[in-house]
Amino acid sequence: MKEETMCEYAVCLDNISFTYEGATVIENLSLRVRPGEHIGIVGESGCGKSTVLKIIAGLYEADRGEVVIAGERSPEKIRKHTAVVMQHNNLFPLSIRDNITCGHDISEEAVRIACQNASLTEWIESLPDGLDTNVGERGNQVSGGQAQRIQIARALCKDAQIILLDEPVSALDQDTGQSVLNALNALMYGKTVIHVTHHRETLDHSYTVYRMKGGKLVRE
Ligand SMILES: Nc1ncnc2c1ncn2[C@@H]1O[C@H](COP(=O)(O)OP(=O)(O)OP(=O)(O)O)[C@@H](O)[C@H]1O
Ligand SMILES: [Mg+2]
């Protein structure tokens, strides 16, 4: 595909394949997402949804095919353009604050608002060290739902054009999940979004939905 055509898209995957130690999970998969478009990905457990998202996030590299995200090909640069809420805990063994800011110069006020929108404030205020509380090795001193909300606050603080969500509220109770989804929806306005979920009903009419099957994405 021509370079200038690929760069028109926020996300361009061209015939990519990916294998984990001999097990092929993605095979000749192509996807184009225009800037500002909202894409939902559904599909059976184990079909490869999280793997595709990690490639788009610049966390994994495809074995074959082309990956151009926000006009970039290098994983390092791709990571600068994407904000990610992963399905499983991906916290650093640092304070809650450092996990939200990731070392970037983000004001105290912006962190406070992100925590509020991620429904974290009450819990953080109950901690003796507040935002300076260490989350432990791989975040093992916080619950799955708290880890998920810290990732969401991180995404809310990062001014990225591409938002990647992998079951972002799966560990939250229904009410908290809904309020956090509302905050995410406000963040997502005008941005490119790829949202992986088993709960199709959380994808509103703005989403084009794809089903992952046999290593490929098929539009529903
Ligand atoms: N690190 C890994 N090493 C080896 N195999 C892996 C690894 N991660 C995932 N897999 C395998 O790759 C396949 C796709 O996994 P993936 O996590 O992408 O699925 P998924 O569609 O996100 O599933 P779920 O809906 O359960 O989250 C699965 O068969 C899984 O067992
Ligand atoms: Mg998954």
mmCIF file of C-alpha atoms and ligand atoms in Angstrom:
data_model
loop_
_atom_site.group_PDB
_atom_site.id
_atom_site.type_symbol
_atom_site.label_atom_id
_atom_site.label_comp_id
_atom_site.label_asym_id
_atom_site.label_seq_id
_atom_site.Cartn_x
_atom_site.Cartn_y
_atom_site.Cartn_z
ATOM 1 C CA MET A 1 0.000 0.000 0.000
ATOM 2 C CA LYS A 2 1.205 3.512 -0.807
ATOM 3 C CA GLU A 3 2.847 5.375 2.063
ATOM 4 C CA GLU A 4 0.678 8.506 1.677
ATOM 5 C CA THR A 5 -2.520 6.378 1.662
ATOM 6 C CA MET A 6 -1.501 4.575 4.856
ATOM 7 C CA CYS A 7 -0.832 7.871 6.593
ATOM 8 C CA GLU A 8 -4.390 9.105 5.923
ATOM 9 C CA TYR A 9 -5.598 6.664 8.562
ATOM 10 C CA ALA A 10 -5.228 6.885 12.320
ATOM 11 C CA VAL A 11 -4.773 3.117 12.374
ATOM 12 C CA CYS A 12 -3.639 1.078 9.410
ATOM 13 C CA LEU A 13 -2.923 -2.641 9.700
ATOM 14 C CA ASP A 14 -2.063 -4.245 6.381
ATOM 15 C CA ASN A 15 -2.000 -8.051 6.165
ATOM 16 C CA ILE A 16 -0.459 -8.536 9.583
ATOM 17 C CA SER A 17 0.272 -11.864 11.257
ATOM 18 C CA PHE A 18 1.325 -12.691 14.812
ATOM 19 C CA THR A 19 2.392 -15.967 16.419
ATOM 20 C CA TYR A 20 3.005 -16.861 20.088
ATOM 21 C CA GLU A 21 5.633 -19.632 20.235
ATOM 22 C CA GLY A 22 4.208 -21.538 17.285
ATOM 23 C CA ALA A 23 0.526 -20.701 17.832
ATOM 24 C CA THR A 24 -0.699 -18.305 15.150
ATOM 25 C CA VAL A 25 -3.286 -15.934 16.617
ATOM 26 C CA ILE A 26 -3.472 -13.283 13.875
ATOM 27 C CA GLU A 27 -3.318 -14.182 10.191
ATOM 28 C CA ASN A 28 -3.384 -11.723 7.295
ATOM 29 C CA LEU A 29 -5.465 -9.250 9.254
ATOM 30 C CA SER A 30 -6.147 -5.813 7.786
ATOM 31 C CA LEU A 31 -7.890 -2.859 9.412
ATOM 32 C CA ARG A 32 -8.216 0.821 8.525
ATOM 33 C CA VAL A 33 -9.541 3.351 11.012
ATOM 34 C CA ARG A 34 -10.001 6.983 10.062
ATOM 35 C CA PRO A 35 -9.157 9.785 12.493
ATOM 36 C CA GLY A 36 -12.107 10.282 14.873
ATOM 37 C CA GLU A 37 -13.706 6.923 14.041
ATOM 38 C CA HIS A 38 -14.954 4.639 16.854
ATOM 39 C CA ILE A 39 -14.382 0.907 16.383
ATOM 40 C CA GLY A 40 -15.683 -1.887 18.603
ATOM 41 C CA ILE A 41 -14.107 -5.353 18.585
ATOM 42 C CA VAL A 42 -16.016 -8.372 19.880
ATOM 43 C CA GLY A 43 -15.332 -12.111 19.680
ATOM 44 C CA GLU A 44 -14.904 -15.293 21.670
ATOM 45 C CA SER A 45 -12.445 -15.498 24.523
ATOM 46 C CA GLY A 46 -8.962 -16.355 23.226
ATOM 47 C CA CYS A 47 -9.615 -15.276 19.617
ATOM 48 C CA GLY A 48 -6.864 -12.615 19.718
ATOM 49 C CA LYS A 49 -8.576 -9.288 20.525
ATOM 50 C CA SER A 50 -6.072 -8.217 23.203
ATOM 51 C CA THR A 51 -3.172 -9.259 20.976
ATOM 52 C CA VAL A 52 -4.403 -6.989 18.144
ATOM 53 C CA LEU A 53 -4.831 -4.127 20.588
ATOM 54 C CA LYS A 54 -1.295 -4.581 21.941
ATOM 55 C CA ILE A 55 0.066 -4.399 18.373
ATOM 56 C CA ILE A 56 -1.904 -1.176 17.745
ATOM 57 C CA ALA A 57 -0.593 0.209 21.056
ATOM 58 C CA GLY A 58 3.023 -0.445 20.023
ATOM 59 C CA LEU A 59 3.483 -2.989 22.834
ATOM 60 C CA TYR A 60 3.926 -5.970 20.480
ATOM 61 C CA GLU A 61 5.345 -6.056 16.951
ATOM 62 C CA ALA A 62 3.642 -7.982 14.135
ATOM 63 C CA ASP A 63 5.693 -10.832 12.591
ATOM 64 C CA ARG A 64 4.550 -9.883 9.093
ATOM 65 C CA GLY A 65 2.628 -7.090 7.407
ATOM 66 C CA GLU A 66 2.581 -3.346 7.910
ATOM 67 C CA VAL A 67 1.532 -1.360 10.959
ATOM 68 C CA VAL A 68 1.162 2.423 10.690
ATOM 69 C CA ILE A 69 -0.395 4.197 13.672
ATOM 70 C CA ALA A 70 -0.824 7.994 13.600
ATOM 71 C CA GLY A 71 1.606 7.986 10.658
ATOM 72 C CA GLU A 72 4.283 6.199 12.722
ATOM 73 C CA ARG A 73 5.874 2.778 12.281
ATOM 74 C CA SER A 74 8.228 2.574 15.257
ATOM 75 C CA PRO A 75 6.674 1.089 18.441
ATOM 76 C CA GLU A 76 8.338 3.786 20.544
ATOM 77 C CA LYS A 77 6.696 6.600 18.560
ATOM 78 C CA ILE A 78 3.378 4.729 18.333
ATOM 79 C CA ARG A 79 3.268 4.546 22.144
ATOM 80 C CA LYS A 80 3.416 8.356 22.324
ATOM 81 C CA HIS A 81 0.218 8.667 20.240
ATOM 82 C CA THR A 82 -1.863 6.061 22.046
ATOM 83 C CA ALA A 83 -3.561 5.977 25.467
ATOM 84 C CA VAL A 84 -4.280 2.445 26.631
ATOM 85 C CA VAL A 85 -6.477 0.805 29.245
ATOM 86 C CA MET A 86 -5.389 -2.837 29.250
ATOM 87 C CA GLN A 87 -7.522 -5.774 30.323
ATOM 88 C CA HIS A 88 -4.989 -6.929 32.891
ATOM 89 C CA ASN A 89 -3.159 -4.858 35.431
ATOM 90 C CA ASN A 90 -0.249 -3.012 33.820
ATOM 91 C CA LEU A 91 0.856 -0.802 36.694
ATOM 92 C CA PHE A 92 4.450 0.058 37.569
ATOM 93 C CA PRO A 93 5.796 -0.571 41.115
ATOM 94 C CA LEU A 94 5.486 3.148 41.891
ATOM 95 C CA SER A 95 3.034 5.527 43.587
ATOM 96 C CA ILE A 96 -0.539 5.996 42.358
ATOM 97 C CA ARG A 97 0.451 9.503 41.208
ATOM 98 C CA ASP A 98 3.444 8.242 39.179
ATOM 99 C CA ASN A 99 1.277 5.549 37.624
ATOM 100 C CA ILE A 100 -1.160 8.241 36.493
ATOM 101 C CA THR A 101 1.343 10.849 35.249
ATOM 102 C CA CYS A 102 3.938 8.334 33.943
ATOM 103 C CA GLY A 103 6.623 10.934 34.639
ATOM 104 C CA HIS A 104 5.012 13.591 32.434
ATOM 105 C CA ASP A 105 4.548 17.134 33.607
ATOM 106 C CA ILE A 106 0.848 16.938 34.534
ATOM 107 C CA SER A 107 -0.606 19.474 36.977
ATOM 108 C CA GLU A 108 -1.957 18.491 40.389
ATOM 109 C CA GLU A 109 -5.343 19.839 39.273
ATOM 110 C CA ALA A 110 -5.406 17.646 36.139
ATOM 111 C CA VAL A 111 -4.537 14.575 38.250
ATOM 112 C CA ARG A 112 -7.288 15.477 40.723
ATOM 113 C CA ILE A 113 -9.924 15.811 37.966
ATOM 114 C CA ALA A 114 -8.800 12.542 36.316
ATOM 115 C CA CYS A 115 -9.102 10.747 39.682
ATOM 116 C CA GLN A 116 -12.571 12.170 40.158
ATOM 117 C CA ASN A 117 -13.679 11.053 36.679
ATOM 118 C CA ALA A 118 -12.193 7.609 37.251
ATOM 119 C CA SER A 119 -14.107 7.310 40.574
ATOM 120 C CA LEU A 120 -10.837 7.059 42.526
ATOM 121 C CA THR A 121 -11.102 10.058 44.854
ATOM 122 C CA GLU A 122 -12.919 8.452 47.785
ATOM 123 C CA TRP A 123 -10.524 5.506 47.924
ATOM 124 C CA ILE A 124 -7.386 7.673 47.569
ATOM 125 C CA GLU A 125 -8.589 10.009 50.334
ATOM 126 C CA SER A 126 -8.975 6.999 52.651
ATOM 127 C CA LEU A 127 -5.291 6.052 52.227
ATOM 128 C CA PRO A 128 -2.796 7.482 54.783
ATOM 129 C CA ASP A 129 -0.366 8.386 51.974
ATOM 130 C CA GLY A 130 -3.051 9.322 49.423
ATOM 131 C CA LEU A 131 -1.690 9.680 45.885
ATOM 132 C CA ASP A 132 1.794 8.828 47.190
ATOM 133 C CA THR A 133 0.739 5.256 48.104
ATOM 134 C CA ASN A 134 2.869 2.646 46.339
ATOM 135 C CA VAL A 135 0.813 0.137 44.334
ATOM 136 C CA GLY A 136 3.358 -2.670 44.951
ATOM 137 C CA GLU A 137 5.107 -5.046 42.592
ATOM 138 C CA ARG A 138 2.982 -5.255 39.413
ATOM 139 C CA GLY A 139 0.245 -3.423 41.322
ATOM 140 C CA ASN A 140 -0.335 -6.350 43.686
ATOM 141 C CA GLN A 141 -1.270 -4.085 46.601
ATOM 142 C CA VAL A 142 -4.387 -2.723 44.900
ATOM 143 C CA SER A 143 -7.533 -4.527 43.765
ATOM 144 C CA GLY A 144 -8.262 -5.334 40.119
ATOM 145 C CA GLY A 145 -10.911 -2.600 40.014
ATOM 146 C CA GLN A 146 -8.589 -0.024 41.595
ATOM 147 C CA ALA A 147 -5.830 -0.936 39.118
ATOM 148 C CA GLN A 148 -8.293 -0.565 36.249
ATOM 149 C CA ARG A 149 -9.369 2.898 37.469
ATOM 150 C CA ILE A 150 -5.722 4.012 37.873
ATOM 151 C CA GLN A 151 -5.161 3.050 34.214
ATOM 152 C CA ILE A 152 -8.285 5.013 33.271
ATOM 153 C CA ALA A 153 -7.048 8.104 35.163
ATOM 154 C CA ARG A 154 -3.737 7.692 33.276
ATOM 155 C CA ALA A 155 -5.592 7.606 29.946
ATOM 156 C CA LEU A 156 -7.676 10.637 30.944
ATOM 157 C CA CYS A 157 -4.478 12.619 31.673
ATOM 158 C CA LYS A 158 -2.670 11.636 28.480
ATOM 159 C CA ASP A 159 -3.591 13.883 25.606
ATOM 160 C CA ALA A 160 -3.457 11.146 22.951
ATOM 161 C CA GLN A 161 -5.382 11.120 19.664
ATOM 162 C CA ILE A 162 -5.899 7.359 19.744
ATOM 163 C CA ILE A 163 -7.623 5.667 22.700
ATOM 164 C CA LEU A 164 -7.367 1.883 23.073
ATOM 165 C CA LEU A 165 -9.655 0.168 25.561
ATOM 166 C CA ASP A 166 -9.589 -3.524 26.455
ATOM 167 C CA GLU A 167 -12.575 -4.346 28.676
ATOM 168 C CA PRO A 168 -11.908 -1.075 30.528
ATOM 169 C CA VAL A 169 -14.577 -1.509 33.233
ATOM 170 C CA SER A 170 -14.731 -5.320 33.507
ATOM 171 C CA ALA A 171 -13.568 -5.326 37.146
ATOM 172 C CA LEU A 172 -15.985 -2.608 38.314
ATOM 173 C CA ASP A 173 -19.502 -2.902 39.704
ATOM 174 C CA GLN A 174 -22.256 -1.800 37.333
ATOM 175 C CA ASP A 175 -22.816 1.722 38.725
ATOM 176 C CA THR A 176 -19.119 2.597 39.004
ATOM 177 C CA GLY A 177 -18.524 1.082 35.556
ATOM 178 C CA GLN A 178 -21.239 3.233 34.025
ATOM 179 C CA SER A 179 -19.963 6.436 35.630
ATOM 180 C CA VAL A 180 -16.393 5.688 34.502
ATOM 181 C CA LEU A 181 -17.638 4.865 30.980
ATOM 182 C CA ASN A 182 -19.398 8.252 30.906
ATOM 183 C CA ALA A 183 -16.083 9.964 31.767
ATOM 184 C CA LEU A 184 -14.318 7.952 29.077
ATOM 185 C CA ASN A 185 -16.990 8.871 26.538
ATOM 186 C CA ALA A 186 -16.371 12.558 27.236
ATOM 187 C CA LEU A 187 -12.633 11.995 26.679
ATOM 188 C CA MET A 188 -13.301 10.074 23.462
ATOM 189 C CA TYR A 189 -15.245 12.810 21.718
ATOM 190 C CA GLY A 190 -13.458 13.635 18.445
ATOM 191 C CA LYS A 191 -10.754 11.015 19.043
ATOM 192 C CA THR A 192 -10.034 7.693 17.399
ATOM 193 C CA VAL A 193 -11.211 4.849 19.638
ATOM 194 C CA ILE A 194 -10.798 1.084 19.509
ATOM 195 C CA HIS A 195 -12.817 -0.604 22.251
ATOM 196 C CA VAL A 196 -12.584 -4.361 22.850
ATOM 197 C CA THR A 197 -15.490 -5.771 24.817
ATOM 198 C CA HIS A 198 -17.639 -8.803 25.568
ATOM 199 C CA HIS A 199 -20.470 -6.350 26.334
ATOM 200 C CA ARG A 200 -21.688 -5.106 23.001
ATOM 201 C CA GLU A 201 -24.376 -3.036 24.680
ATOM 202 C CA THR A 202 -21.671 -0.690 26.021
ATOM 203 C CA LEU A 203 -20.852 0.314 22.408
ATOM 204 C CA ASP A 204 -23.254 3.085 21.368
ATOM 205 C CA HIS A 205 -24.390 3.909 17.804
ATOM 206 C CA SER A 206 -21.137 5.814 17.113
ATOM 207 C CA TYR A 207 -19.249 2.485 16.885
ATOM 208 C CA THR A 208 -18.552 0.367 13.829
ATOM 209 C CA VAL A 209 -18.354 -3.158 15.225
ATOM 210 C CA TYR A 210 -15.960 -5.871 14.034
ATOM 211 C CA ARG A 211 -15.913 -9.506 15.087
ATOM 212 C CA MET A 212 -12.565 -11.242 15.490
ATOM 213 C CA LYS A 213 -12.598 -14.786 14.110
ATOM 214 C CA GLY A 214 -10.001 -17.094 12.584
ATOM 215 C CA GLY A 215 -7.246 -14.518 13.072
ATOM 216 C CA LYS A 216 -9.110 -11.791 11.161
ATOM 217 C CA LEU A 217 -11.540 -8.937 11.774
ATOM 218 C CA VAL A 218 -14.876 -9.069 9.981
ATOM 219 C CA ARG A 219 -17.302 -6.157 9.982
ATOM 220 C CA GLU A 220 -20.654 -7.089 11.540
HETATM 221 N N1 LIG B 1 1.852 -14.217 26.257
HETATM 222 C C1 LIG B 1 1.291 -15.246 25.615
HETATM 223 N N2 LIG B 1 1.997 -16.369 25.323
HETATM 224 C C2 LIG B 1 1.448 -17.394 24.662
HETATM 225 N N3 LIG B 1 0.159 -17.412 24.230
HETATM 226 C C3 LIG B 1 -0.586 -16.336 24.508
HETATM 227 C C4 LIG B 1 -0.067 -15.203 25.203
HETATM 228 N N4 LIG B 1 -1.062 -14.277 25.308
HETATM 229 C C5 LIG B 1 -2.132 -14.812 24.719
HETATM 230 N N5 LIG B 1 -1.861 -16.037 24.229
HETATM 231 C C6 LIG B 1 -2.790 -16.915 23.490
HETATM 232 O O1 LIG B 1 -3.189 -16.231 22.309
HETATM 233 C C7 LIG B 1 -4.568 -16.376 22.078
HETATM 234 C C8 LIG B 1 -5.225 -14.997 21.974
HETATM 235 O O2 LIG B 1 -5.121 -14.342 23.230
HETATM 236 P P1 LIG B 1 -5.774 -12.909 23.492
HETATM 237 O O3 LIG B 1 -5.408 -12.518 24.878
HETATM 238 O O4 LIG B 1 -5.383 -11.994 22.401
HETATM 239 O O5 LIG B 1 -7.328 -13.270 23.381
HETATM 240 P P2 LIG B 1 -8.629 -12.377 23.665
HETATM 241 O O6 LIG B 1 -9.483 -12.439 22.448
HETATM 242 O O7 LIG B 1 -8.210 -11.053 24.170
HETATM 243 O O8 LIG B 1 -9.355 -13.210 24.834
HETATM 244 P P3 LIG B 1 -10.286 -12.682 26.059
HETATM 245 O O9 LIG B 1 -11.622 -12.350 25.467
HETATM 246 O O10 LIG B 1 -10.350 -13.880 26.960
HETATM 247 O O11 LIG B 1 -9.613 -11.519 26.686
HETATM 248 C C9 LIG B 1 -5.093 -17.267 23.188
HETATM 249 O O12 LIG B 1 -5.206 -18.564 22.717
HETATM 250 C C10 LIG B 1 -4.063 -17.150 24.259
HETATM 251 O O13 LIG B 1 -3.990 -18.334 25.008
HETATM 252 MG MG MG B 2 -8.402 -10.109 25.962
#
